[in-house]
Each structure stands twice: as structure tokens, then as C-alpha cells.
Coordinates of C-alpha atoms in Angstrom, one line a residue:
M9 CA 51.9 -44.6 -78.2
T10 CA 49.8 -42.6 -75.7
P11 CA 50.7 -42.4 -72.0
D12 CA 47.6 -44.5 -71.2
Q13 CA 48.7 -47.3 -73.6
A14 CA 52.2 -47.1 -72.1
D15 CA 50.8 -47.5 -68.6
A16 CA 48.8 -50.6 -69.8
R17 CA 52.1 -52.1 -71.0
S18 CA 54.0 -51.4 -67.8
I19 CA 53.1 -54.0 -65.2
M20 CA 54.3 -53.8 -61.6
I21 CA 55.2 -57.2 -60.1
A22 CA 56.7 -56.2 -56.7
G23 CA 60.2 -55.3 -55.8
E24 CA 60.1 -52.3 -58.0
M25 CA 62.1 -49.2 -57.3
L26 CA 60.0 -46.0 -57.6
N27 CA 62.6 -43.3 -57.3
W28 CA 65.5 -45.0 -59.2
S29 CA 66.7 -45.2 -62.8
D30 CA 69.2 -47.5 -64.4
L31 CA 68.8 -46.0 -67.8
H32 CA 69.8 -42.5 -66.4
P33 CA 71.7 -43.2 -63.2
S34 CA 73.0 -40.3 -61.2
D35 CA 76.1 -41.9 -59.8
G36 CA 76.0 -45.5 -61.1
R37 CA 77.1 -47.1 -64.3
P38 CA 74.9 -46.6 -67.3
A39 CA 72.5 -49.1 -68.9
L40 CA 74.1 -51.7 -71.1
S41 CA 75.1 -50.4 -74.6
G42 CA 77.8 -50.7 -77.2
A43 CA 78.7 -52.2 -80.5
A44 CA 79.4 -55.7 -79.2
P45 CA 76.0 -56.5 -77.6
A46 CA 74.3 -55.0 -80.7
A47 CA 76.3 -57.3 -83.0
L48 CA 75.6 -60.3 -80.7
L49 CA 71.9 -59.7 -80.7
E50 CA 71.8 -59.3 -84.5
A51 CA 73.7 -62.5 -85.0
V52 CA 71.5 -64.5 -82.6
L53 CA 68.1 -63.1 -83.5
G54 CA 68.7 -63.3 -87.2
G55 CA 66.5 -61.7 -89.8
G56 CA 63.4 -61.1 -87.7
S57 CA 61.9 -64.5 -86.8
A58 CA 63.1 -64.8 -83.3
G59 CA 59.7 -65.5 -81.8
S60 CA 59.2 -64.5 -78.2
V61 CA 62.1 -62.8 -76.4
L62 CA 62.6 -61.8 -72.7
V63 CA 65.1 -59.1 -72.0
A64 CA 66.1 -59.1 -68.4
G65 CA 67.9 -56.1 -66.9
P66 CA 68.6 -52.5 -68.0
H67 CA 69.5 -52.5 -71.7
S68 CA 69.7 -49.2 -73.6
L69 CA 66.8 -48.2 -75.8
D70 CA 68.9 -48.8 -78.9
L71 CA 69.6 -52.4 -77.9
L72 CA 65.9 -52.9 -77.1
K73 CA 65.0 -51.6 -80.5
V74 CA 67.4 -54.1 -82.1
V75 CA 65.4 -56.9 -80.3
A76 CA 62.0 -55.4 -81.0
D77 CA 62.8 -55.2 -84.7
R78 CA 63.7 -58.9 -84.9
A79 CA 61.2 -60.6 -82.6
E80 CA 57.5 -61.4 -82.8
S81 CA 57.0 -60.4 -79.2
V82 CA 59.2 -58.8 -76.5
D83 CA 58.9 -58.7 -72.7
V84 CA 61.3 -56.6 -70.7
L85 CA 62.1 -57.0 -67.0
V86 CA 63.5 -54.0 -65.2
R87 CA 63.5 -52.9 -61.5
S88 CA 63.1 -49.2 -62.1
A89 CA 59.6 -47.8 -62.4
P90 CA 60.6 -44.6 -64.3
D91 CA 62.6 -46.9 -66.7
A92 CA 59.6 -49.1 -67.2
E93 CA 57.4 -46.2 -68.2
E94 CA 60.0 -44.8 -70.6
I95 CA 60.6 -48.2 -72.3
A96 CA 56.9 -48.9 -72.6
E97 CA 56.3 -45.4 -74.1
A98 CA 59.2 -45.6 -76.6
L99 CA 58.8 -49.2 -77.9
D100 CA 56.0 -51.6 -78.7
V101 CA 57.0 -54.0 -75.9
R102 CA 55.5 -55.3 -72.6
V103 CA 57.5 -54.2 -69.5
F104 CA 57.4 -55.9 -66.2
C105 CA 58.7 -53.7 -63.4
G106 CA 60.1 -55.5 -60.3
S107 CA 62.8 -57.8 -59.2
L108 CA 63.7 -61.2 -60.6
D109 CA 62.6 -63.2 -57.5
H110 CA 59.1 -61.8 -58.1
F111 CA 59.0 -62.6 -61.8
G112 CA 57.0 -65.8 -61.6
A113 CA 55.2 -68.1 -64.0
E114 CA 52.1 -65.8 -63.9
H115 CA 54.1 -63.1 -65.5
G116 CA 55.0 -63.1 -69.2
E117 CA 55.3 -66.3 -71.2
N118 CA 55.9 -69.6 -69.6
S119 CA 58.7 -70.3 -72.1
Y120 CA 60.6 -67.9 -74.3
D121 CA 62.5 -68.6 -77.5
V122 CA 65.2 -66.2 -76.5
V123 CA 66.2 -64.9 -73.0
V124 CA 68.7 -62.0 -73.0
A125 CA 70.5 -61.0 -69.8
L126 CA 73.6 -59.2 -71.2
D127 CA 73.8 -56.9 -68.2
G128 CA 74.2 -59.7 -65.8
F129 CA 72.1 -60.2 -62.6
A130 CA 73.2 -57.4 -60.3
R131 CA 70.6 -55.0 -61.5
L132 CA 67.7 -57.5 -61.6
V133 CA 67.3 -57.2 -57.8
G134 CA 66.7 -54.3 -55.4
P135 CA 67.2 -53.6 -51.7
D136 CA 64.0 -55.7 -51.0
T137 CA 65.7 -58.8 -52.3
P138 CA 68.2 -59.8 -49.6
V139 CA 68.7 -63.4 -50.6
L140 CA 69.3 -64.5 -54.3
T141 CA 72.4 -66.1 -55.4
W142 CA 74.0 -65.9 -58.9
T143 CA 73.3 -69.6 -59.5
D144 CA 69.6 -69.2 -58.4
A145 CA 69.2 -66.2 -60.7
L146 CA 70.7 -68.2 -63.6
A147 CA 68.3 -71.1 -62.9
A148 CA 65.3 -68.7 -62.7
L149 CA 66.0 -67.4 -66.2
K150 CA 66.9 -70.8 -67.6
A151 CA 63.6 -72.1 -66.3
R152 CA 61.7 -69.6 -68.5
L153 CA 63.6 -70.8 -71.6
A154 CA 62.0 -73.0 -74.2
P155 CA 63.6 -76.5 -74.7
S156 CA 65.3 -75.4 -77.9
G157 CA 65.6 -71.7 -76.8
R158 CA 68.6 -69.5 -76.8
L159 CA 70.1 -67.9 -73.7
L160 CA 72.4 -64.9 -73.8
L161 CA 74.1 -64.2 -70.5
A162 CA 76.8 -61.8 -69.2
A163 CA 79.0 -62.0 -66.2
E164 CA 81.2 -59.3 -64.7
N165 CA 84.8 -60.0 -63.8
S166 CA 85.6 -59.0 -60.2
F167 CA 89.3 -58.8 -61.1
G168 CA 89.5 -57.3 -64.6
I169 CA 92.1 -55.3 -66.3
E170 CA 90.7 -52.1 -64.8
R171 CA 91.9 -53.3 -61.4
L172 CA 95.5 -53.1 -62.7
V173 CA 95.0 -49.8 -64.5
Q174 CA 92.9 -47.5 -62.3
P175 CA 91.9 -47.5 -58.6
D176 CA 88.2 -47.8 -57.8
P177 CA 87.0 -44.7 -55.9
T178 CA 83.8 -46.4 -54.9
I179 CA 85.7 -48.6 -52.5
T180 CA 85.9 -45.7 -50.1
V181 CA 82.9 -43.7 -51.4
P182 CA 80.1 -46.2 -52.1
R183 CA 77.4 -45.5 -54.7
D184 CA 73.8 -45.2 -53.8
E185 CA 73.2 -48.8 -55.2
A186 CA 75.8 -50.3 -52.8
W187 CA 73.2 -51.4 -50.2
A188 CA 73.9 -54.2 -47.8
R189 CA 73.5 -57.8 -49.1
D190 CA 73.0 -61.1 -47.4
V191 CA 76.3 -62.9 -47.1
A192 CA 74.8 -66.1 -48.6
G193 CA 72.6 -64.4 -51.2
D194 CA 74.9 -62.2 -53.2
V195 CA 74.0 -62.0 -56.9
A196 CA 77.6 -61.3 -57.9
P197 CA 79.0 -64.1 -60.2
P198 CA 81.7 -66.5 -59.0
A199 CA 85.2 -64.9 -58.9
G200 CA 87.3 -65.7 -61.9
F201 CA 86.8 -67.0 -65.4
K202 CA 87.3 -70.7 -64.4
A203 CA 84.7 -70.5 -61.6
V204 CA 82.1 -68.8 -63.8
S205 CA 82.7 -71.1 -66.7
A206 CA 82.2 -74.2 -64.5
V207 CA 78.7 -72.9 -63.5
V208 CA 77.5 -71.8 -66.9
E209 CA 78.9 -75.0 -68.6
S210 CA 76.8 -77.1 -66.2
A211 CA 73.8 -75.0 -67.3
G212 CA 74.5 -75.8 -71.0
L213 CA 76.0 -72.5 -72.1
T214 CA 78.9 -73.0 -74.4
A215 CA 80.0 -70.1 -76.6
T216 CA 82.1 -67.6 -74.7
F217 CA 83.3 -64.1 -75.5
A218 CA 85.6 -61.8 -73.6
V219 CA 84.2 -58.3 -73.5
Y220 CA 86.2 -55.0 -73.7
P221 CA 86.6 -52.3 -72.5
S222 CA 83.7 -52.7 -70.0
L223 CA 80.6 -54.8 -69.6
D224 CA 78.2 -51.8 -69.7
E225 CA 79.9 -50.1 -72.7
A226 CA 81.2 -53.1 -74.7
E227 CA 82.9 -52.2 -78.0
V228 CA 84.4 -55.5 -78.9
A229 CA 83.7 -59.2 -77.9
L230 CA 86.2 -61.9 -78.7
A231 CA 86.1 -65.6 -78.7
E232 CA 89.9 -65.8 -78.7
V233 CA 92.0 -63.0 -77.1
S234 CA 95.3 -63.5 -78.8
G235 CA 97.5 -62.1 -81.5
P236 CA 99.1 -58.7 -82.1
F237 CA 96.1 -57.2 -83.9
T238 CA 93.6 -58.3 -81.2
A239 CA 95.9 -56.9 -78.6
A240 CA 96.1 -53.6 -80.4
V241 CA 92.3 -53.3 -80.7
V242 CA 91.7 -54.2 -77.1
A243 CA 94.5 -52.0 -75.8
R244 CA 93.0 -49.0 -77.8
S245 CA 89.6 -49.5 -76.3
I246 CA 91.0 -49.7 -72.7
A247 CA 93.2 -46.6 -73.3
A248 CA 90.2 -44.7 -74.6
R249 CA 88.2 -45.5 -71.5
F250 CA 90.8 -44.8 -68.9
T251 CA 92.1 -41.3 -69.7
G252 CA 92.5 -39.9 -66.3
P253 CA 95.2 -40.6 -63.7
T254 CA 96.1 -44.3 -63.8
L255 CA 98.2 -46.8 -61.8
T256 CA 99.8 -48.1 -65.0
D257 CA 99.7 -47.1 -68.7
P258 CA 96.4 -48.6 -69.9
Y259 CA 97.6 -49.3 -73.5
R260 CA 100.9 -51.0 -72.5
T261 CA 99.4 -52.9 -69.6
T262 CA 96.7 -54.4 -71.8
Q263 CA 99.2 -55.3 -74.5
D264 CA 101.4 -57.1 -72.0
A265 CA 98.5 -58.9 -70.4
I266 CA 97.3 -60.3 -73.8
A267 CA 100.9 -61.2 -74.8
S268 CA 101.1 -63.2 -71.6
G269 CA 97.9 -65.1 -72.4
L270 CA 95.7 -63.4 -69.8
G271 CA 93.4 -61.6 -72.2
R272 CA 90.4 -63.8 -71.3
E273 CA 91.1 -64.0 -67.6
L274 CA 91.5 -60.2 -67.2
A275 CA 88.5 -59.2 -69.4
P276 CA 86.1 -56.8 -67.7
G277 CA 83.3 -59.3 -68.4
W278 CA 82.2 -62.3 -70.5
Y279 CA 79.3 -63.3 -72.7
F280 CA 77.9 -66.8 -72.5
V281 CA 75.5 -68.1 -75.2
A282 CA 73.5 -71.3 -75.3
G283 CA 71.5 -72.8 -78.2
A284 CA 72.7 -70.2 -80.7
P285 CA 74.0 -71.2 -84.2
S286 CA 77.6 -70.7 -85.1
L287 CA 78.7 -67.2 -84.2
P288 CA 81.5 -65.0 -85.5
S289 CA 84.7 -65.1 -83.5
V290 CA 84.8 -61.3 -83.3
L291 CA 81.9 -59.0 -82.5
P292 CA 81.3 -56.8 -84.3
V293 CA 82.6 -58.5 -87.4
G294 CA 85.7 -56.9 -88.8
A295 CA 86.7 -55.1 -85.6
V296 CA 90.0 -56.9 -85.7
P297 CA 92.1 -56.9 -88.9
T298 CA 93.2 -60.2 -90.4
G299 CA 96.5 -61.2 -92.0
S300 CA 100.1 -61.3 -90.7
G301 CA 102.4 -58.7 -89.4
V302 CA 103.0 -56.6 -86.3
L303 CA 102.4 -53.0 -85.4
L304 CA 105.3 -50.8 -86.4
E305 CA 105.3 -49.3 -82.9
E306 CA 105.8 -52.7 -81.3
Q307 CA 108.7 -53.3 -83.7
L308 CA 110.4 -50.0 -82.7
L309 CA 109.8 -50.5 -79.0
A310 CA 111.4 -53.9 -79.1
A311 CA 114.5 -52.5 -80.7
L312 CA 114.6 -49.7 -78.1
R313 CA 114.4 -52.1 -75.2
I314 CA 117.6 -53.8 -76.2
D315 CA 119.5 -50.7 -77.4
D316 CA 119.6 -52.0 -81.0
H317 CA 120.5 -48.7 -82.7
A318 CA 121.0 -50.4 -86.1
A319 CA 117.4 -51.9 -86.0
V320 CA 115.9 -48.6 -85.1
R321 CA 117.8 -46.9 -87.9
R322 CA 116.7 -49.5 -90.5
T323 CA 113.1 -49.4 -89.3
V324 CA 112.8 -45.6 -89.3
L325 CA 114.5 -45.3 -92.7
A326 CA 112.2 -47.9 -94.3
F327 CA 109.1 -46.3 -92.7
A328 CA 110.1 -42.9 -94.0
E329 CA 110.6 -44.2 -97.5
W330 CA 107.2 -45.8 -97.5
L331 CA 105.4 -42.8 -95.9
R332 CA 106.8 -40.4 -98.6
A333 CA 105.3 -42.6 -101.3
Q334 CA 101.8 -42.6 -99.8
D335 CA 98.7 -40.6 -100.7
P336 CA 98.5 -37.5 -98.3
A337 CA 95.2 -38.8 -96.8
I338 CA 96.8 -42.2 -96.0
A339 CA 100.1 -40.7 -94.7
A340 CA 98.2 -38.4 -92.3
V341 CA 96.9 -41.4 -90.3
A342 CA 99.9 -43.6 -90.8
S343 CA 101.4 -43.3 -87.3
A344 CA 103.7 -46.0 -85.9
D345 CA 100.8 -47.2 -83.7
N346 CA 98.5 -47.4 -86.8
V347 CA 100.7 -49.1 -89.3
I348 CA 101.2 -52.9 -89.7
A349 CA 104.7 -54.0 -90.6
D350 CA 104.8 -57.3 -92.5
G351 CA 108.4 -57.8 -93.5
S352 CA 109.4 -55.0 -95.9
S353 CA 105.7 -54.0 -96.6
Y354 CA 103.4 -51.7 -94.6
R355 CA 99.7 -51.1 -94.5
V356 CA 97.4 -48.9 -92.4
F357 CA 95.7 -50.4 -89.4
G358 CA 92.1 -48.9 -89.2
D359 CA 91.4 -45.3 -88.4
G360 CA 94.1 -43.5 -86.4
A361 CA 94.8 -40.0 -85.1
K362 CA 95.4 -37.6 -88.0
V363 CA 98.7 -35.8 -88.1
E364 CA 98.9 -32.5 -90.0
G365 CA 101.5 -31.5 -92.5
E366 CA 103.1 -32.8 -95.7
G367 CA 106.5 -34.1 -96.8
D368 CA 109.2 -33.9 -94.1
A369 CA 106.9 -32.0 -91.8
L370 CA 104.4 -34.9 -91.8
L371 CA 107.2 -37.4 -91.2
V372 CA 108.5 -35.4 -88.3
G373 CA 105.0 -35.2 -86.9
Q374 CA 104.5 -39.0 -87.1
L375 CA 107.9 -39.6 -85.5
A376 CA 107.0 -37.1 -82.7
R377 CA 103.8 -39.0 -82.0
F378 CA 105.8 -42.2 -81.6
V379 CA 108.3 -40.6 -79.3
R380 CA 105.5 -39.1 -77.2
R381 CA 103.8 -42.4 -76.9
S382 CA 107.0 -44.2 -75.9
L383 CA 107.7 -41.6 -73.2
E384 CA 104.1 -41.8 -71.9
A385 CA 104.5 -45.6 -71.7
G386 CA 107.8 -45.2 -69.8
S387 CA 109.6 -47.3 -72.4
R388 CA 113.4 -47.6 -72.3
Q389 CA 115.3 -45.2 -74.5
P390 CA 118.8 -46.3 -75.9
W391 CA 120.3 -42.9 -75.1
P392 CA 120.6 -40.8 -72.0
A393 CA 117.3 -39.8 -70.4
G394 CA 116.1 -36.3 -69.9
G395 CA 116.0 -35.3 -73.5
S396 CA 113.0 -33.3 -74.7
L397 CA 110.4 -34.5 -77.1
R398 CA 112.1 -32.4 -79.8
D399 CA 115.5 -33.8 -79.0
L400 CA 114.4 -37.4 -79.2
T401 CA 112.4 -36.8 -82.3
A402 CA 115.4 -35.1 -84.0
R403 CA 117.5 -38.3 -83.3
L404 CA 115.0 -40.4 -85.2
A405 CA 114.5 -37.9 -87.9
S406 CA 118.2 -37.7 -88.6
M407 CA 118.1 -41.4 -89.3
A408 CA 115.9 -40.5 -92.3
G409 CA 118.2 -37.7 -93.4
I410 CA 116.0 -34.9 -91.9
T411 CA 117.2 -32.0 -89.7
V412 CA 114.4 -30.8 -87.4
T413 CA 114.4 -27.1 -87.8
D414 CA 112.2 -24.6 -86.0
E415 CA 110.0 -24.4 -89.1
L416 CA 109.5 -28.2 -89.2
W417 CA 108.9 -28.4 -85.4
A418 CA 106.3 -25.6 -85.5
G419 CA 103.9 -27.9 -87.3
V420 CA 104.0 -30.6 -84.7
A421 CA 100.9 -30.7 -82.6
D422 CA 101.6 -30.3 -78.9
G423 CA 105.3 -30.1 -79.8
N424 CA 106.0 -27.8 -76.8
E425 CA 104.0 -29.8 -74.4
P426 CA 106.1 -32.0 -72.1
A427 CA 105.8 -35.7 -72.6
Q428 CA 105.7 -37.7 -69.3
P429 CA 104.6 -41.2 -68.3
V430 CA 100.8 -41.5 -67.9
G431 CA 100.9 -44.2 -65.2
A432 CA 102.2 -44.0 -61.7
A433 CA 104.2 -47.2 -62.2
E434 CA 105.9 -45.8 -65.3
Q435 CA 106.5 -42.5 -63.5
L436 CA 108.4 -44.3 -60.7
A437 CA 110.4 -46.3 -63.2
T438 CA 111.4 -43.1 -65.1
I439 CA 112.4 -41.5 -61.8
A440 CA 114.4 -44.5 -60.9
R441 CA 116.1 -44.5 -64.3
L442 CA 117.0 -40.8 -64.1
S443 CA 118.3 -41.2 -60.6
Q444 CA 120.5 -44.1 -61.7
E445 CA 121.9 -42.1 -64.6
L446 CA 122.5 -39.1 -62.4
A447 CA 124.3 -41.4 -59.9
D448 CA 126.4 -42.9 -62.7
A449 CA 127.3 -39.4 -64.0
N450 CA 128.3 -38.3 -60.5
T451 CA 130.5 -41.4 -60.1
Q452 CA 132.2 -40.7 -63.4
A453 CA 132.8 -37.1 -62.5
T454 CA 134.3 -38.1 -59.1
W455 CA 136.6 -40.6 -60.8
F456 CA 137.7 -38.0 -63.4
E457 CA 138.4 -35.5 -60.6
S458 CA 140.5 -38.1 -58.7
Q459 CA 142.5 -38.9 -61.9
L460 CA 143.1 -35.2 -62.6
D461 CA 144.2 -34.6 -59.0
G462 CA 146.6 -37.5 -59.2
I463 CA 148.1 -36.1 -62.4
R464 CA 148.6 -32.7 -60.8
R465 CA 150.5 -34.2 -57.9
S466 CA 152.7 -36.4 -60.1
R467 CA 156.5 -35.6 -60.5
P468 CA 156.4 -35.3 -64.4
Y469 CA 153.5 -32.8 -64.1
R470 CA 155.4 -30.6 -61.6
I471 CA 158.6 -30.7 -63.7
G472 CA 156.6 -29.7 -66.8
Q473 CA 155.0 -26.8 -64.9
A474 CA 158.4 -25.6 -63.6
V475 CA 159.8 -25.6 -67.2
L476 CA 156.8 -24.0 -68.8
N477 CA 156.2 -21.2 -66.3
P478 CA 159.3 -19.1 -67.2
A479 CA 158.5 -19.6 -70.9
R480 CA 155.0 -18.2 -70.2
V481 CA 156.4 -15.2 -68.5
V482 CA 158.7 -14.5 -71.5
V483 CA 155.8 -14.9 -74.0
K484 CA 153.6 -12.4 -72.1
R485 CA 156.4 -9.8 -72.0
V486 CA 157.1 -10.1 -75.7
R487 CA 153.4 -9.6 -76.4
R488 CA 153.3 -6.5 -74.3
V489 CA 156.2 -5.0 -76.2
T490 CA 154.9 -5.8 -79.6
R491 CA 151.5 -4.3 -79.0

């Protein structure tokens, strides 16, 4: 498409932002992308007969291409003028540049077969739109929907799992887009899943998905957030996103939240769908394994928490026997956090981190990975704290009949790097545990010293010393003579 043709397809409607980009932000969050929204669009739009579609808000060019390939006509509404020009030049779509409150009936179609707003409403308005509530924005988009049309909407959670994992620096250092709003006209959604659900259900939106690890880079969307495999998939996505300093361990915090039934309430965002046919319960399909069982890592951690040495020994020995019988390619990714234990059988859980080595070296590497993860999570250890990564790995390896030599340990990746809790909460818990163990050791030492002092002052001890001292003198003199 030529630049002139692109300009003809980019229409200013007022409220546009001339020196701003949501597709390429300098300090804001990026445009919506990810495997989850792509899978949702493919499921809703079907094989290419979607009719007319309105995409409202900054969606990545890849997502817009998914829509363009499956719809007869596509209109896009964005607030950024540079973004509008880029979209019009890259795709055969019509782009309206401006804010939602200026997108009237004279713009685009009077009714669309599908309306997509998977980025929410926050980036559908600019600083020239001081008053527009979330409910009003929803009503404006719903009014442009055909009677039998389909509406795809996203809402961001104001208290998601990230609030428990990592502090938000933008609280004290606002981004450029954090301009002042009218108190009664904020486009932020209602706080909490129940409040949002009440509004969208009254608007006829039924299907609901919890989105992880974030709304703008969604990798998985789930109709039900429960079960050990779901928890593992979600926890992995959260841990991969929050890799810097954290308040708590992202992986363990997410696992605990889902186990407590809070996976939906603490999701970073939600998808709501109206008028769509039956949808898969997991997006993308196959992201969560099926079947029974539990992660081997969870099984081992449960035994560590209650100091069940026998259970740890049985589990490590069974895992070692299974691992030795596997193909090298499978064994290399069969870490405790990537193996499903179902009774006495094991199977690999998706793609995991690869551990180098073979034979006993590979098993030692897999056990070292588990020990490192348990230390990073601040998990309880059933033996005195303070042991190094190698010492703790050697304990587990000995249960499988392996002595960790220097040669075996040399093949362990990051074997000499210290393992410490990744979250501030786990660090404090580890410090508290070490302090308590040190205090207990000091108490024991003081008690032993008092017992020894009492023995030294006792009458039998003094008599024994009086009897033995002359004998010692005689022995020393005899040794001198015989030399």
C-alpha cells in the first residue's frame, strides 16, 4: 500500500494524540499481544466469515492481522496518530484515530458483527477526555454491536497477583500517560472480580477467562483456575515475567494463591465474551496438560515441610530409578519441577530447562536444580540450615546411592553460585530460621558448659583427679627413661 492510500484509510475523528504511540511506548506498557488473545480471536472469528469487525484500542499488528485474515471488513480505533498511520500502511483495514467519546455513528459501521476490545478502555481515551466512565465506555461499544453480534472485552484487575509479588515503581514515578482524571469519569474498571462481573453480566457478557501473566502480554487464559497442572502453568508464566527483585517468590506465591482458590480473583485481568459459540476452557488449547497426578517438586516439598525423611528417601529413589531408564533427551528436561508423579509412574510435563550430563552426573544435576529452587523459595529443610547447595544435593544423592564427588559436581550448572531466597519475605523467613537455630545451638552449648562445670566441681571427679594425677607423673617418668 502506498503512503497516499494509507493516509486515505487513516481518518482523524478528534481526540487524537499526535506525538504519542501505544504500539511503541517509551515508558508505558506495550500494545496488547500474546498467545491467549490470538487463540481467543481465532476461536471467535472462526474460519474467515466474521463479517464486519471493530477493533478498539492498541492491539499488536500480529493480532490485527489475525482479525484481518478472518473478517470481511475491519475498522480499527486508536488514539495515537503515528499508530494509525502505521496500521493503515501495514494492513488492509480502515483506521479511525481519536478517542472513544468522539467515535460516533457517523464513523465506521452503524453495527458490527464483532467488536474487539481486549486491551480494555484505558487507552481508548486521551487527556482531552476528562469524563468517561468504564460503564459508559462499555455501553458505547455495545451500542455499535449488531443484535446477534459478538463482543470481546478485557478488564484489568487493580489488585492482581503482581501486587503481592513486585512493588509498582510508577506509584512514586508516574508514567507520561498518568495524566489527571475527573474523579467521576475514570475509565478504570470496577475494583475486583465480583464488581466487574456484575457490570458485564448485566450487559449480557457471559464467558469469562482469567488472564496470565499480564493483560498486555497474555500467554494463557483460563475459564477455571484450579488444579495442580493449571497452577504450575500459571506459576511458570508469572515467574518468567517477574525476574527482578520481588516481595515474595513469584512461583510459590502463585501456586499458593491458586491452591487457596484465589486464582481468578488475583488474575492480572479478565476476558469477557458475549454472543460467541462454545469456547475452549483453556486458551491456547493444550496449554495445560490433562490427566491426574502432581508435580514431583510439590511432592518433595510437602515431605520437606513435615520433616518426613522416609518419604523424601522413597521419592528420590523412585525418581532416580525412573530417570536412569529414560532416553537421554527426555532425562535432560526431566527436572522435579517438570515431571508429573502419578502414583508410581512419572511423565514429563511440557518443555523444561535442560540439564547437561548423563548417568549419575545428570541425576546429580536434576537434584541440584530442585535443591536450588527449594532454597530460592525459602522452603523448609528437614536438616540444619546453612548447608551449601552441594551439601544439600549430596544428602539427596546419597539416598539414591550416589556420592557427589568433585568430578560429578563439576558438571552442575551454576554449582558454585550461592542459592538464596528470591523474595524479600522468603529472605526474612530464612534469616529468622537461621537466627533461631543459632539461638538453639547457643542454648545447648551453654547447657553443656554448665553440666561440665558441675561435674568438675563434684566430689567424685576431684577424688578421681587426685588418684590419677600421681599415676600420670609415674607414666611420664617411665616414658622418659625408656626413650
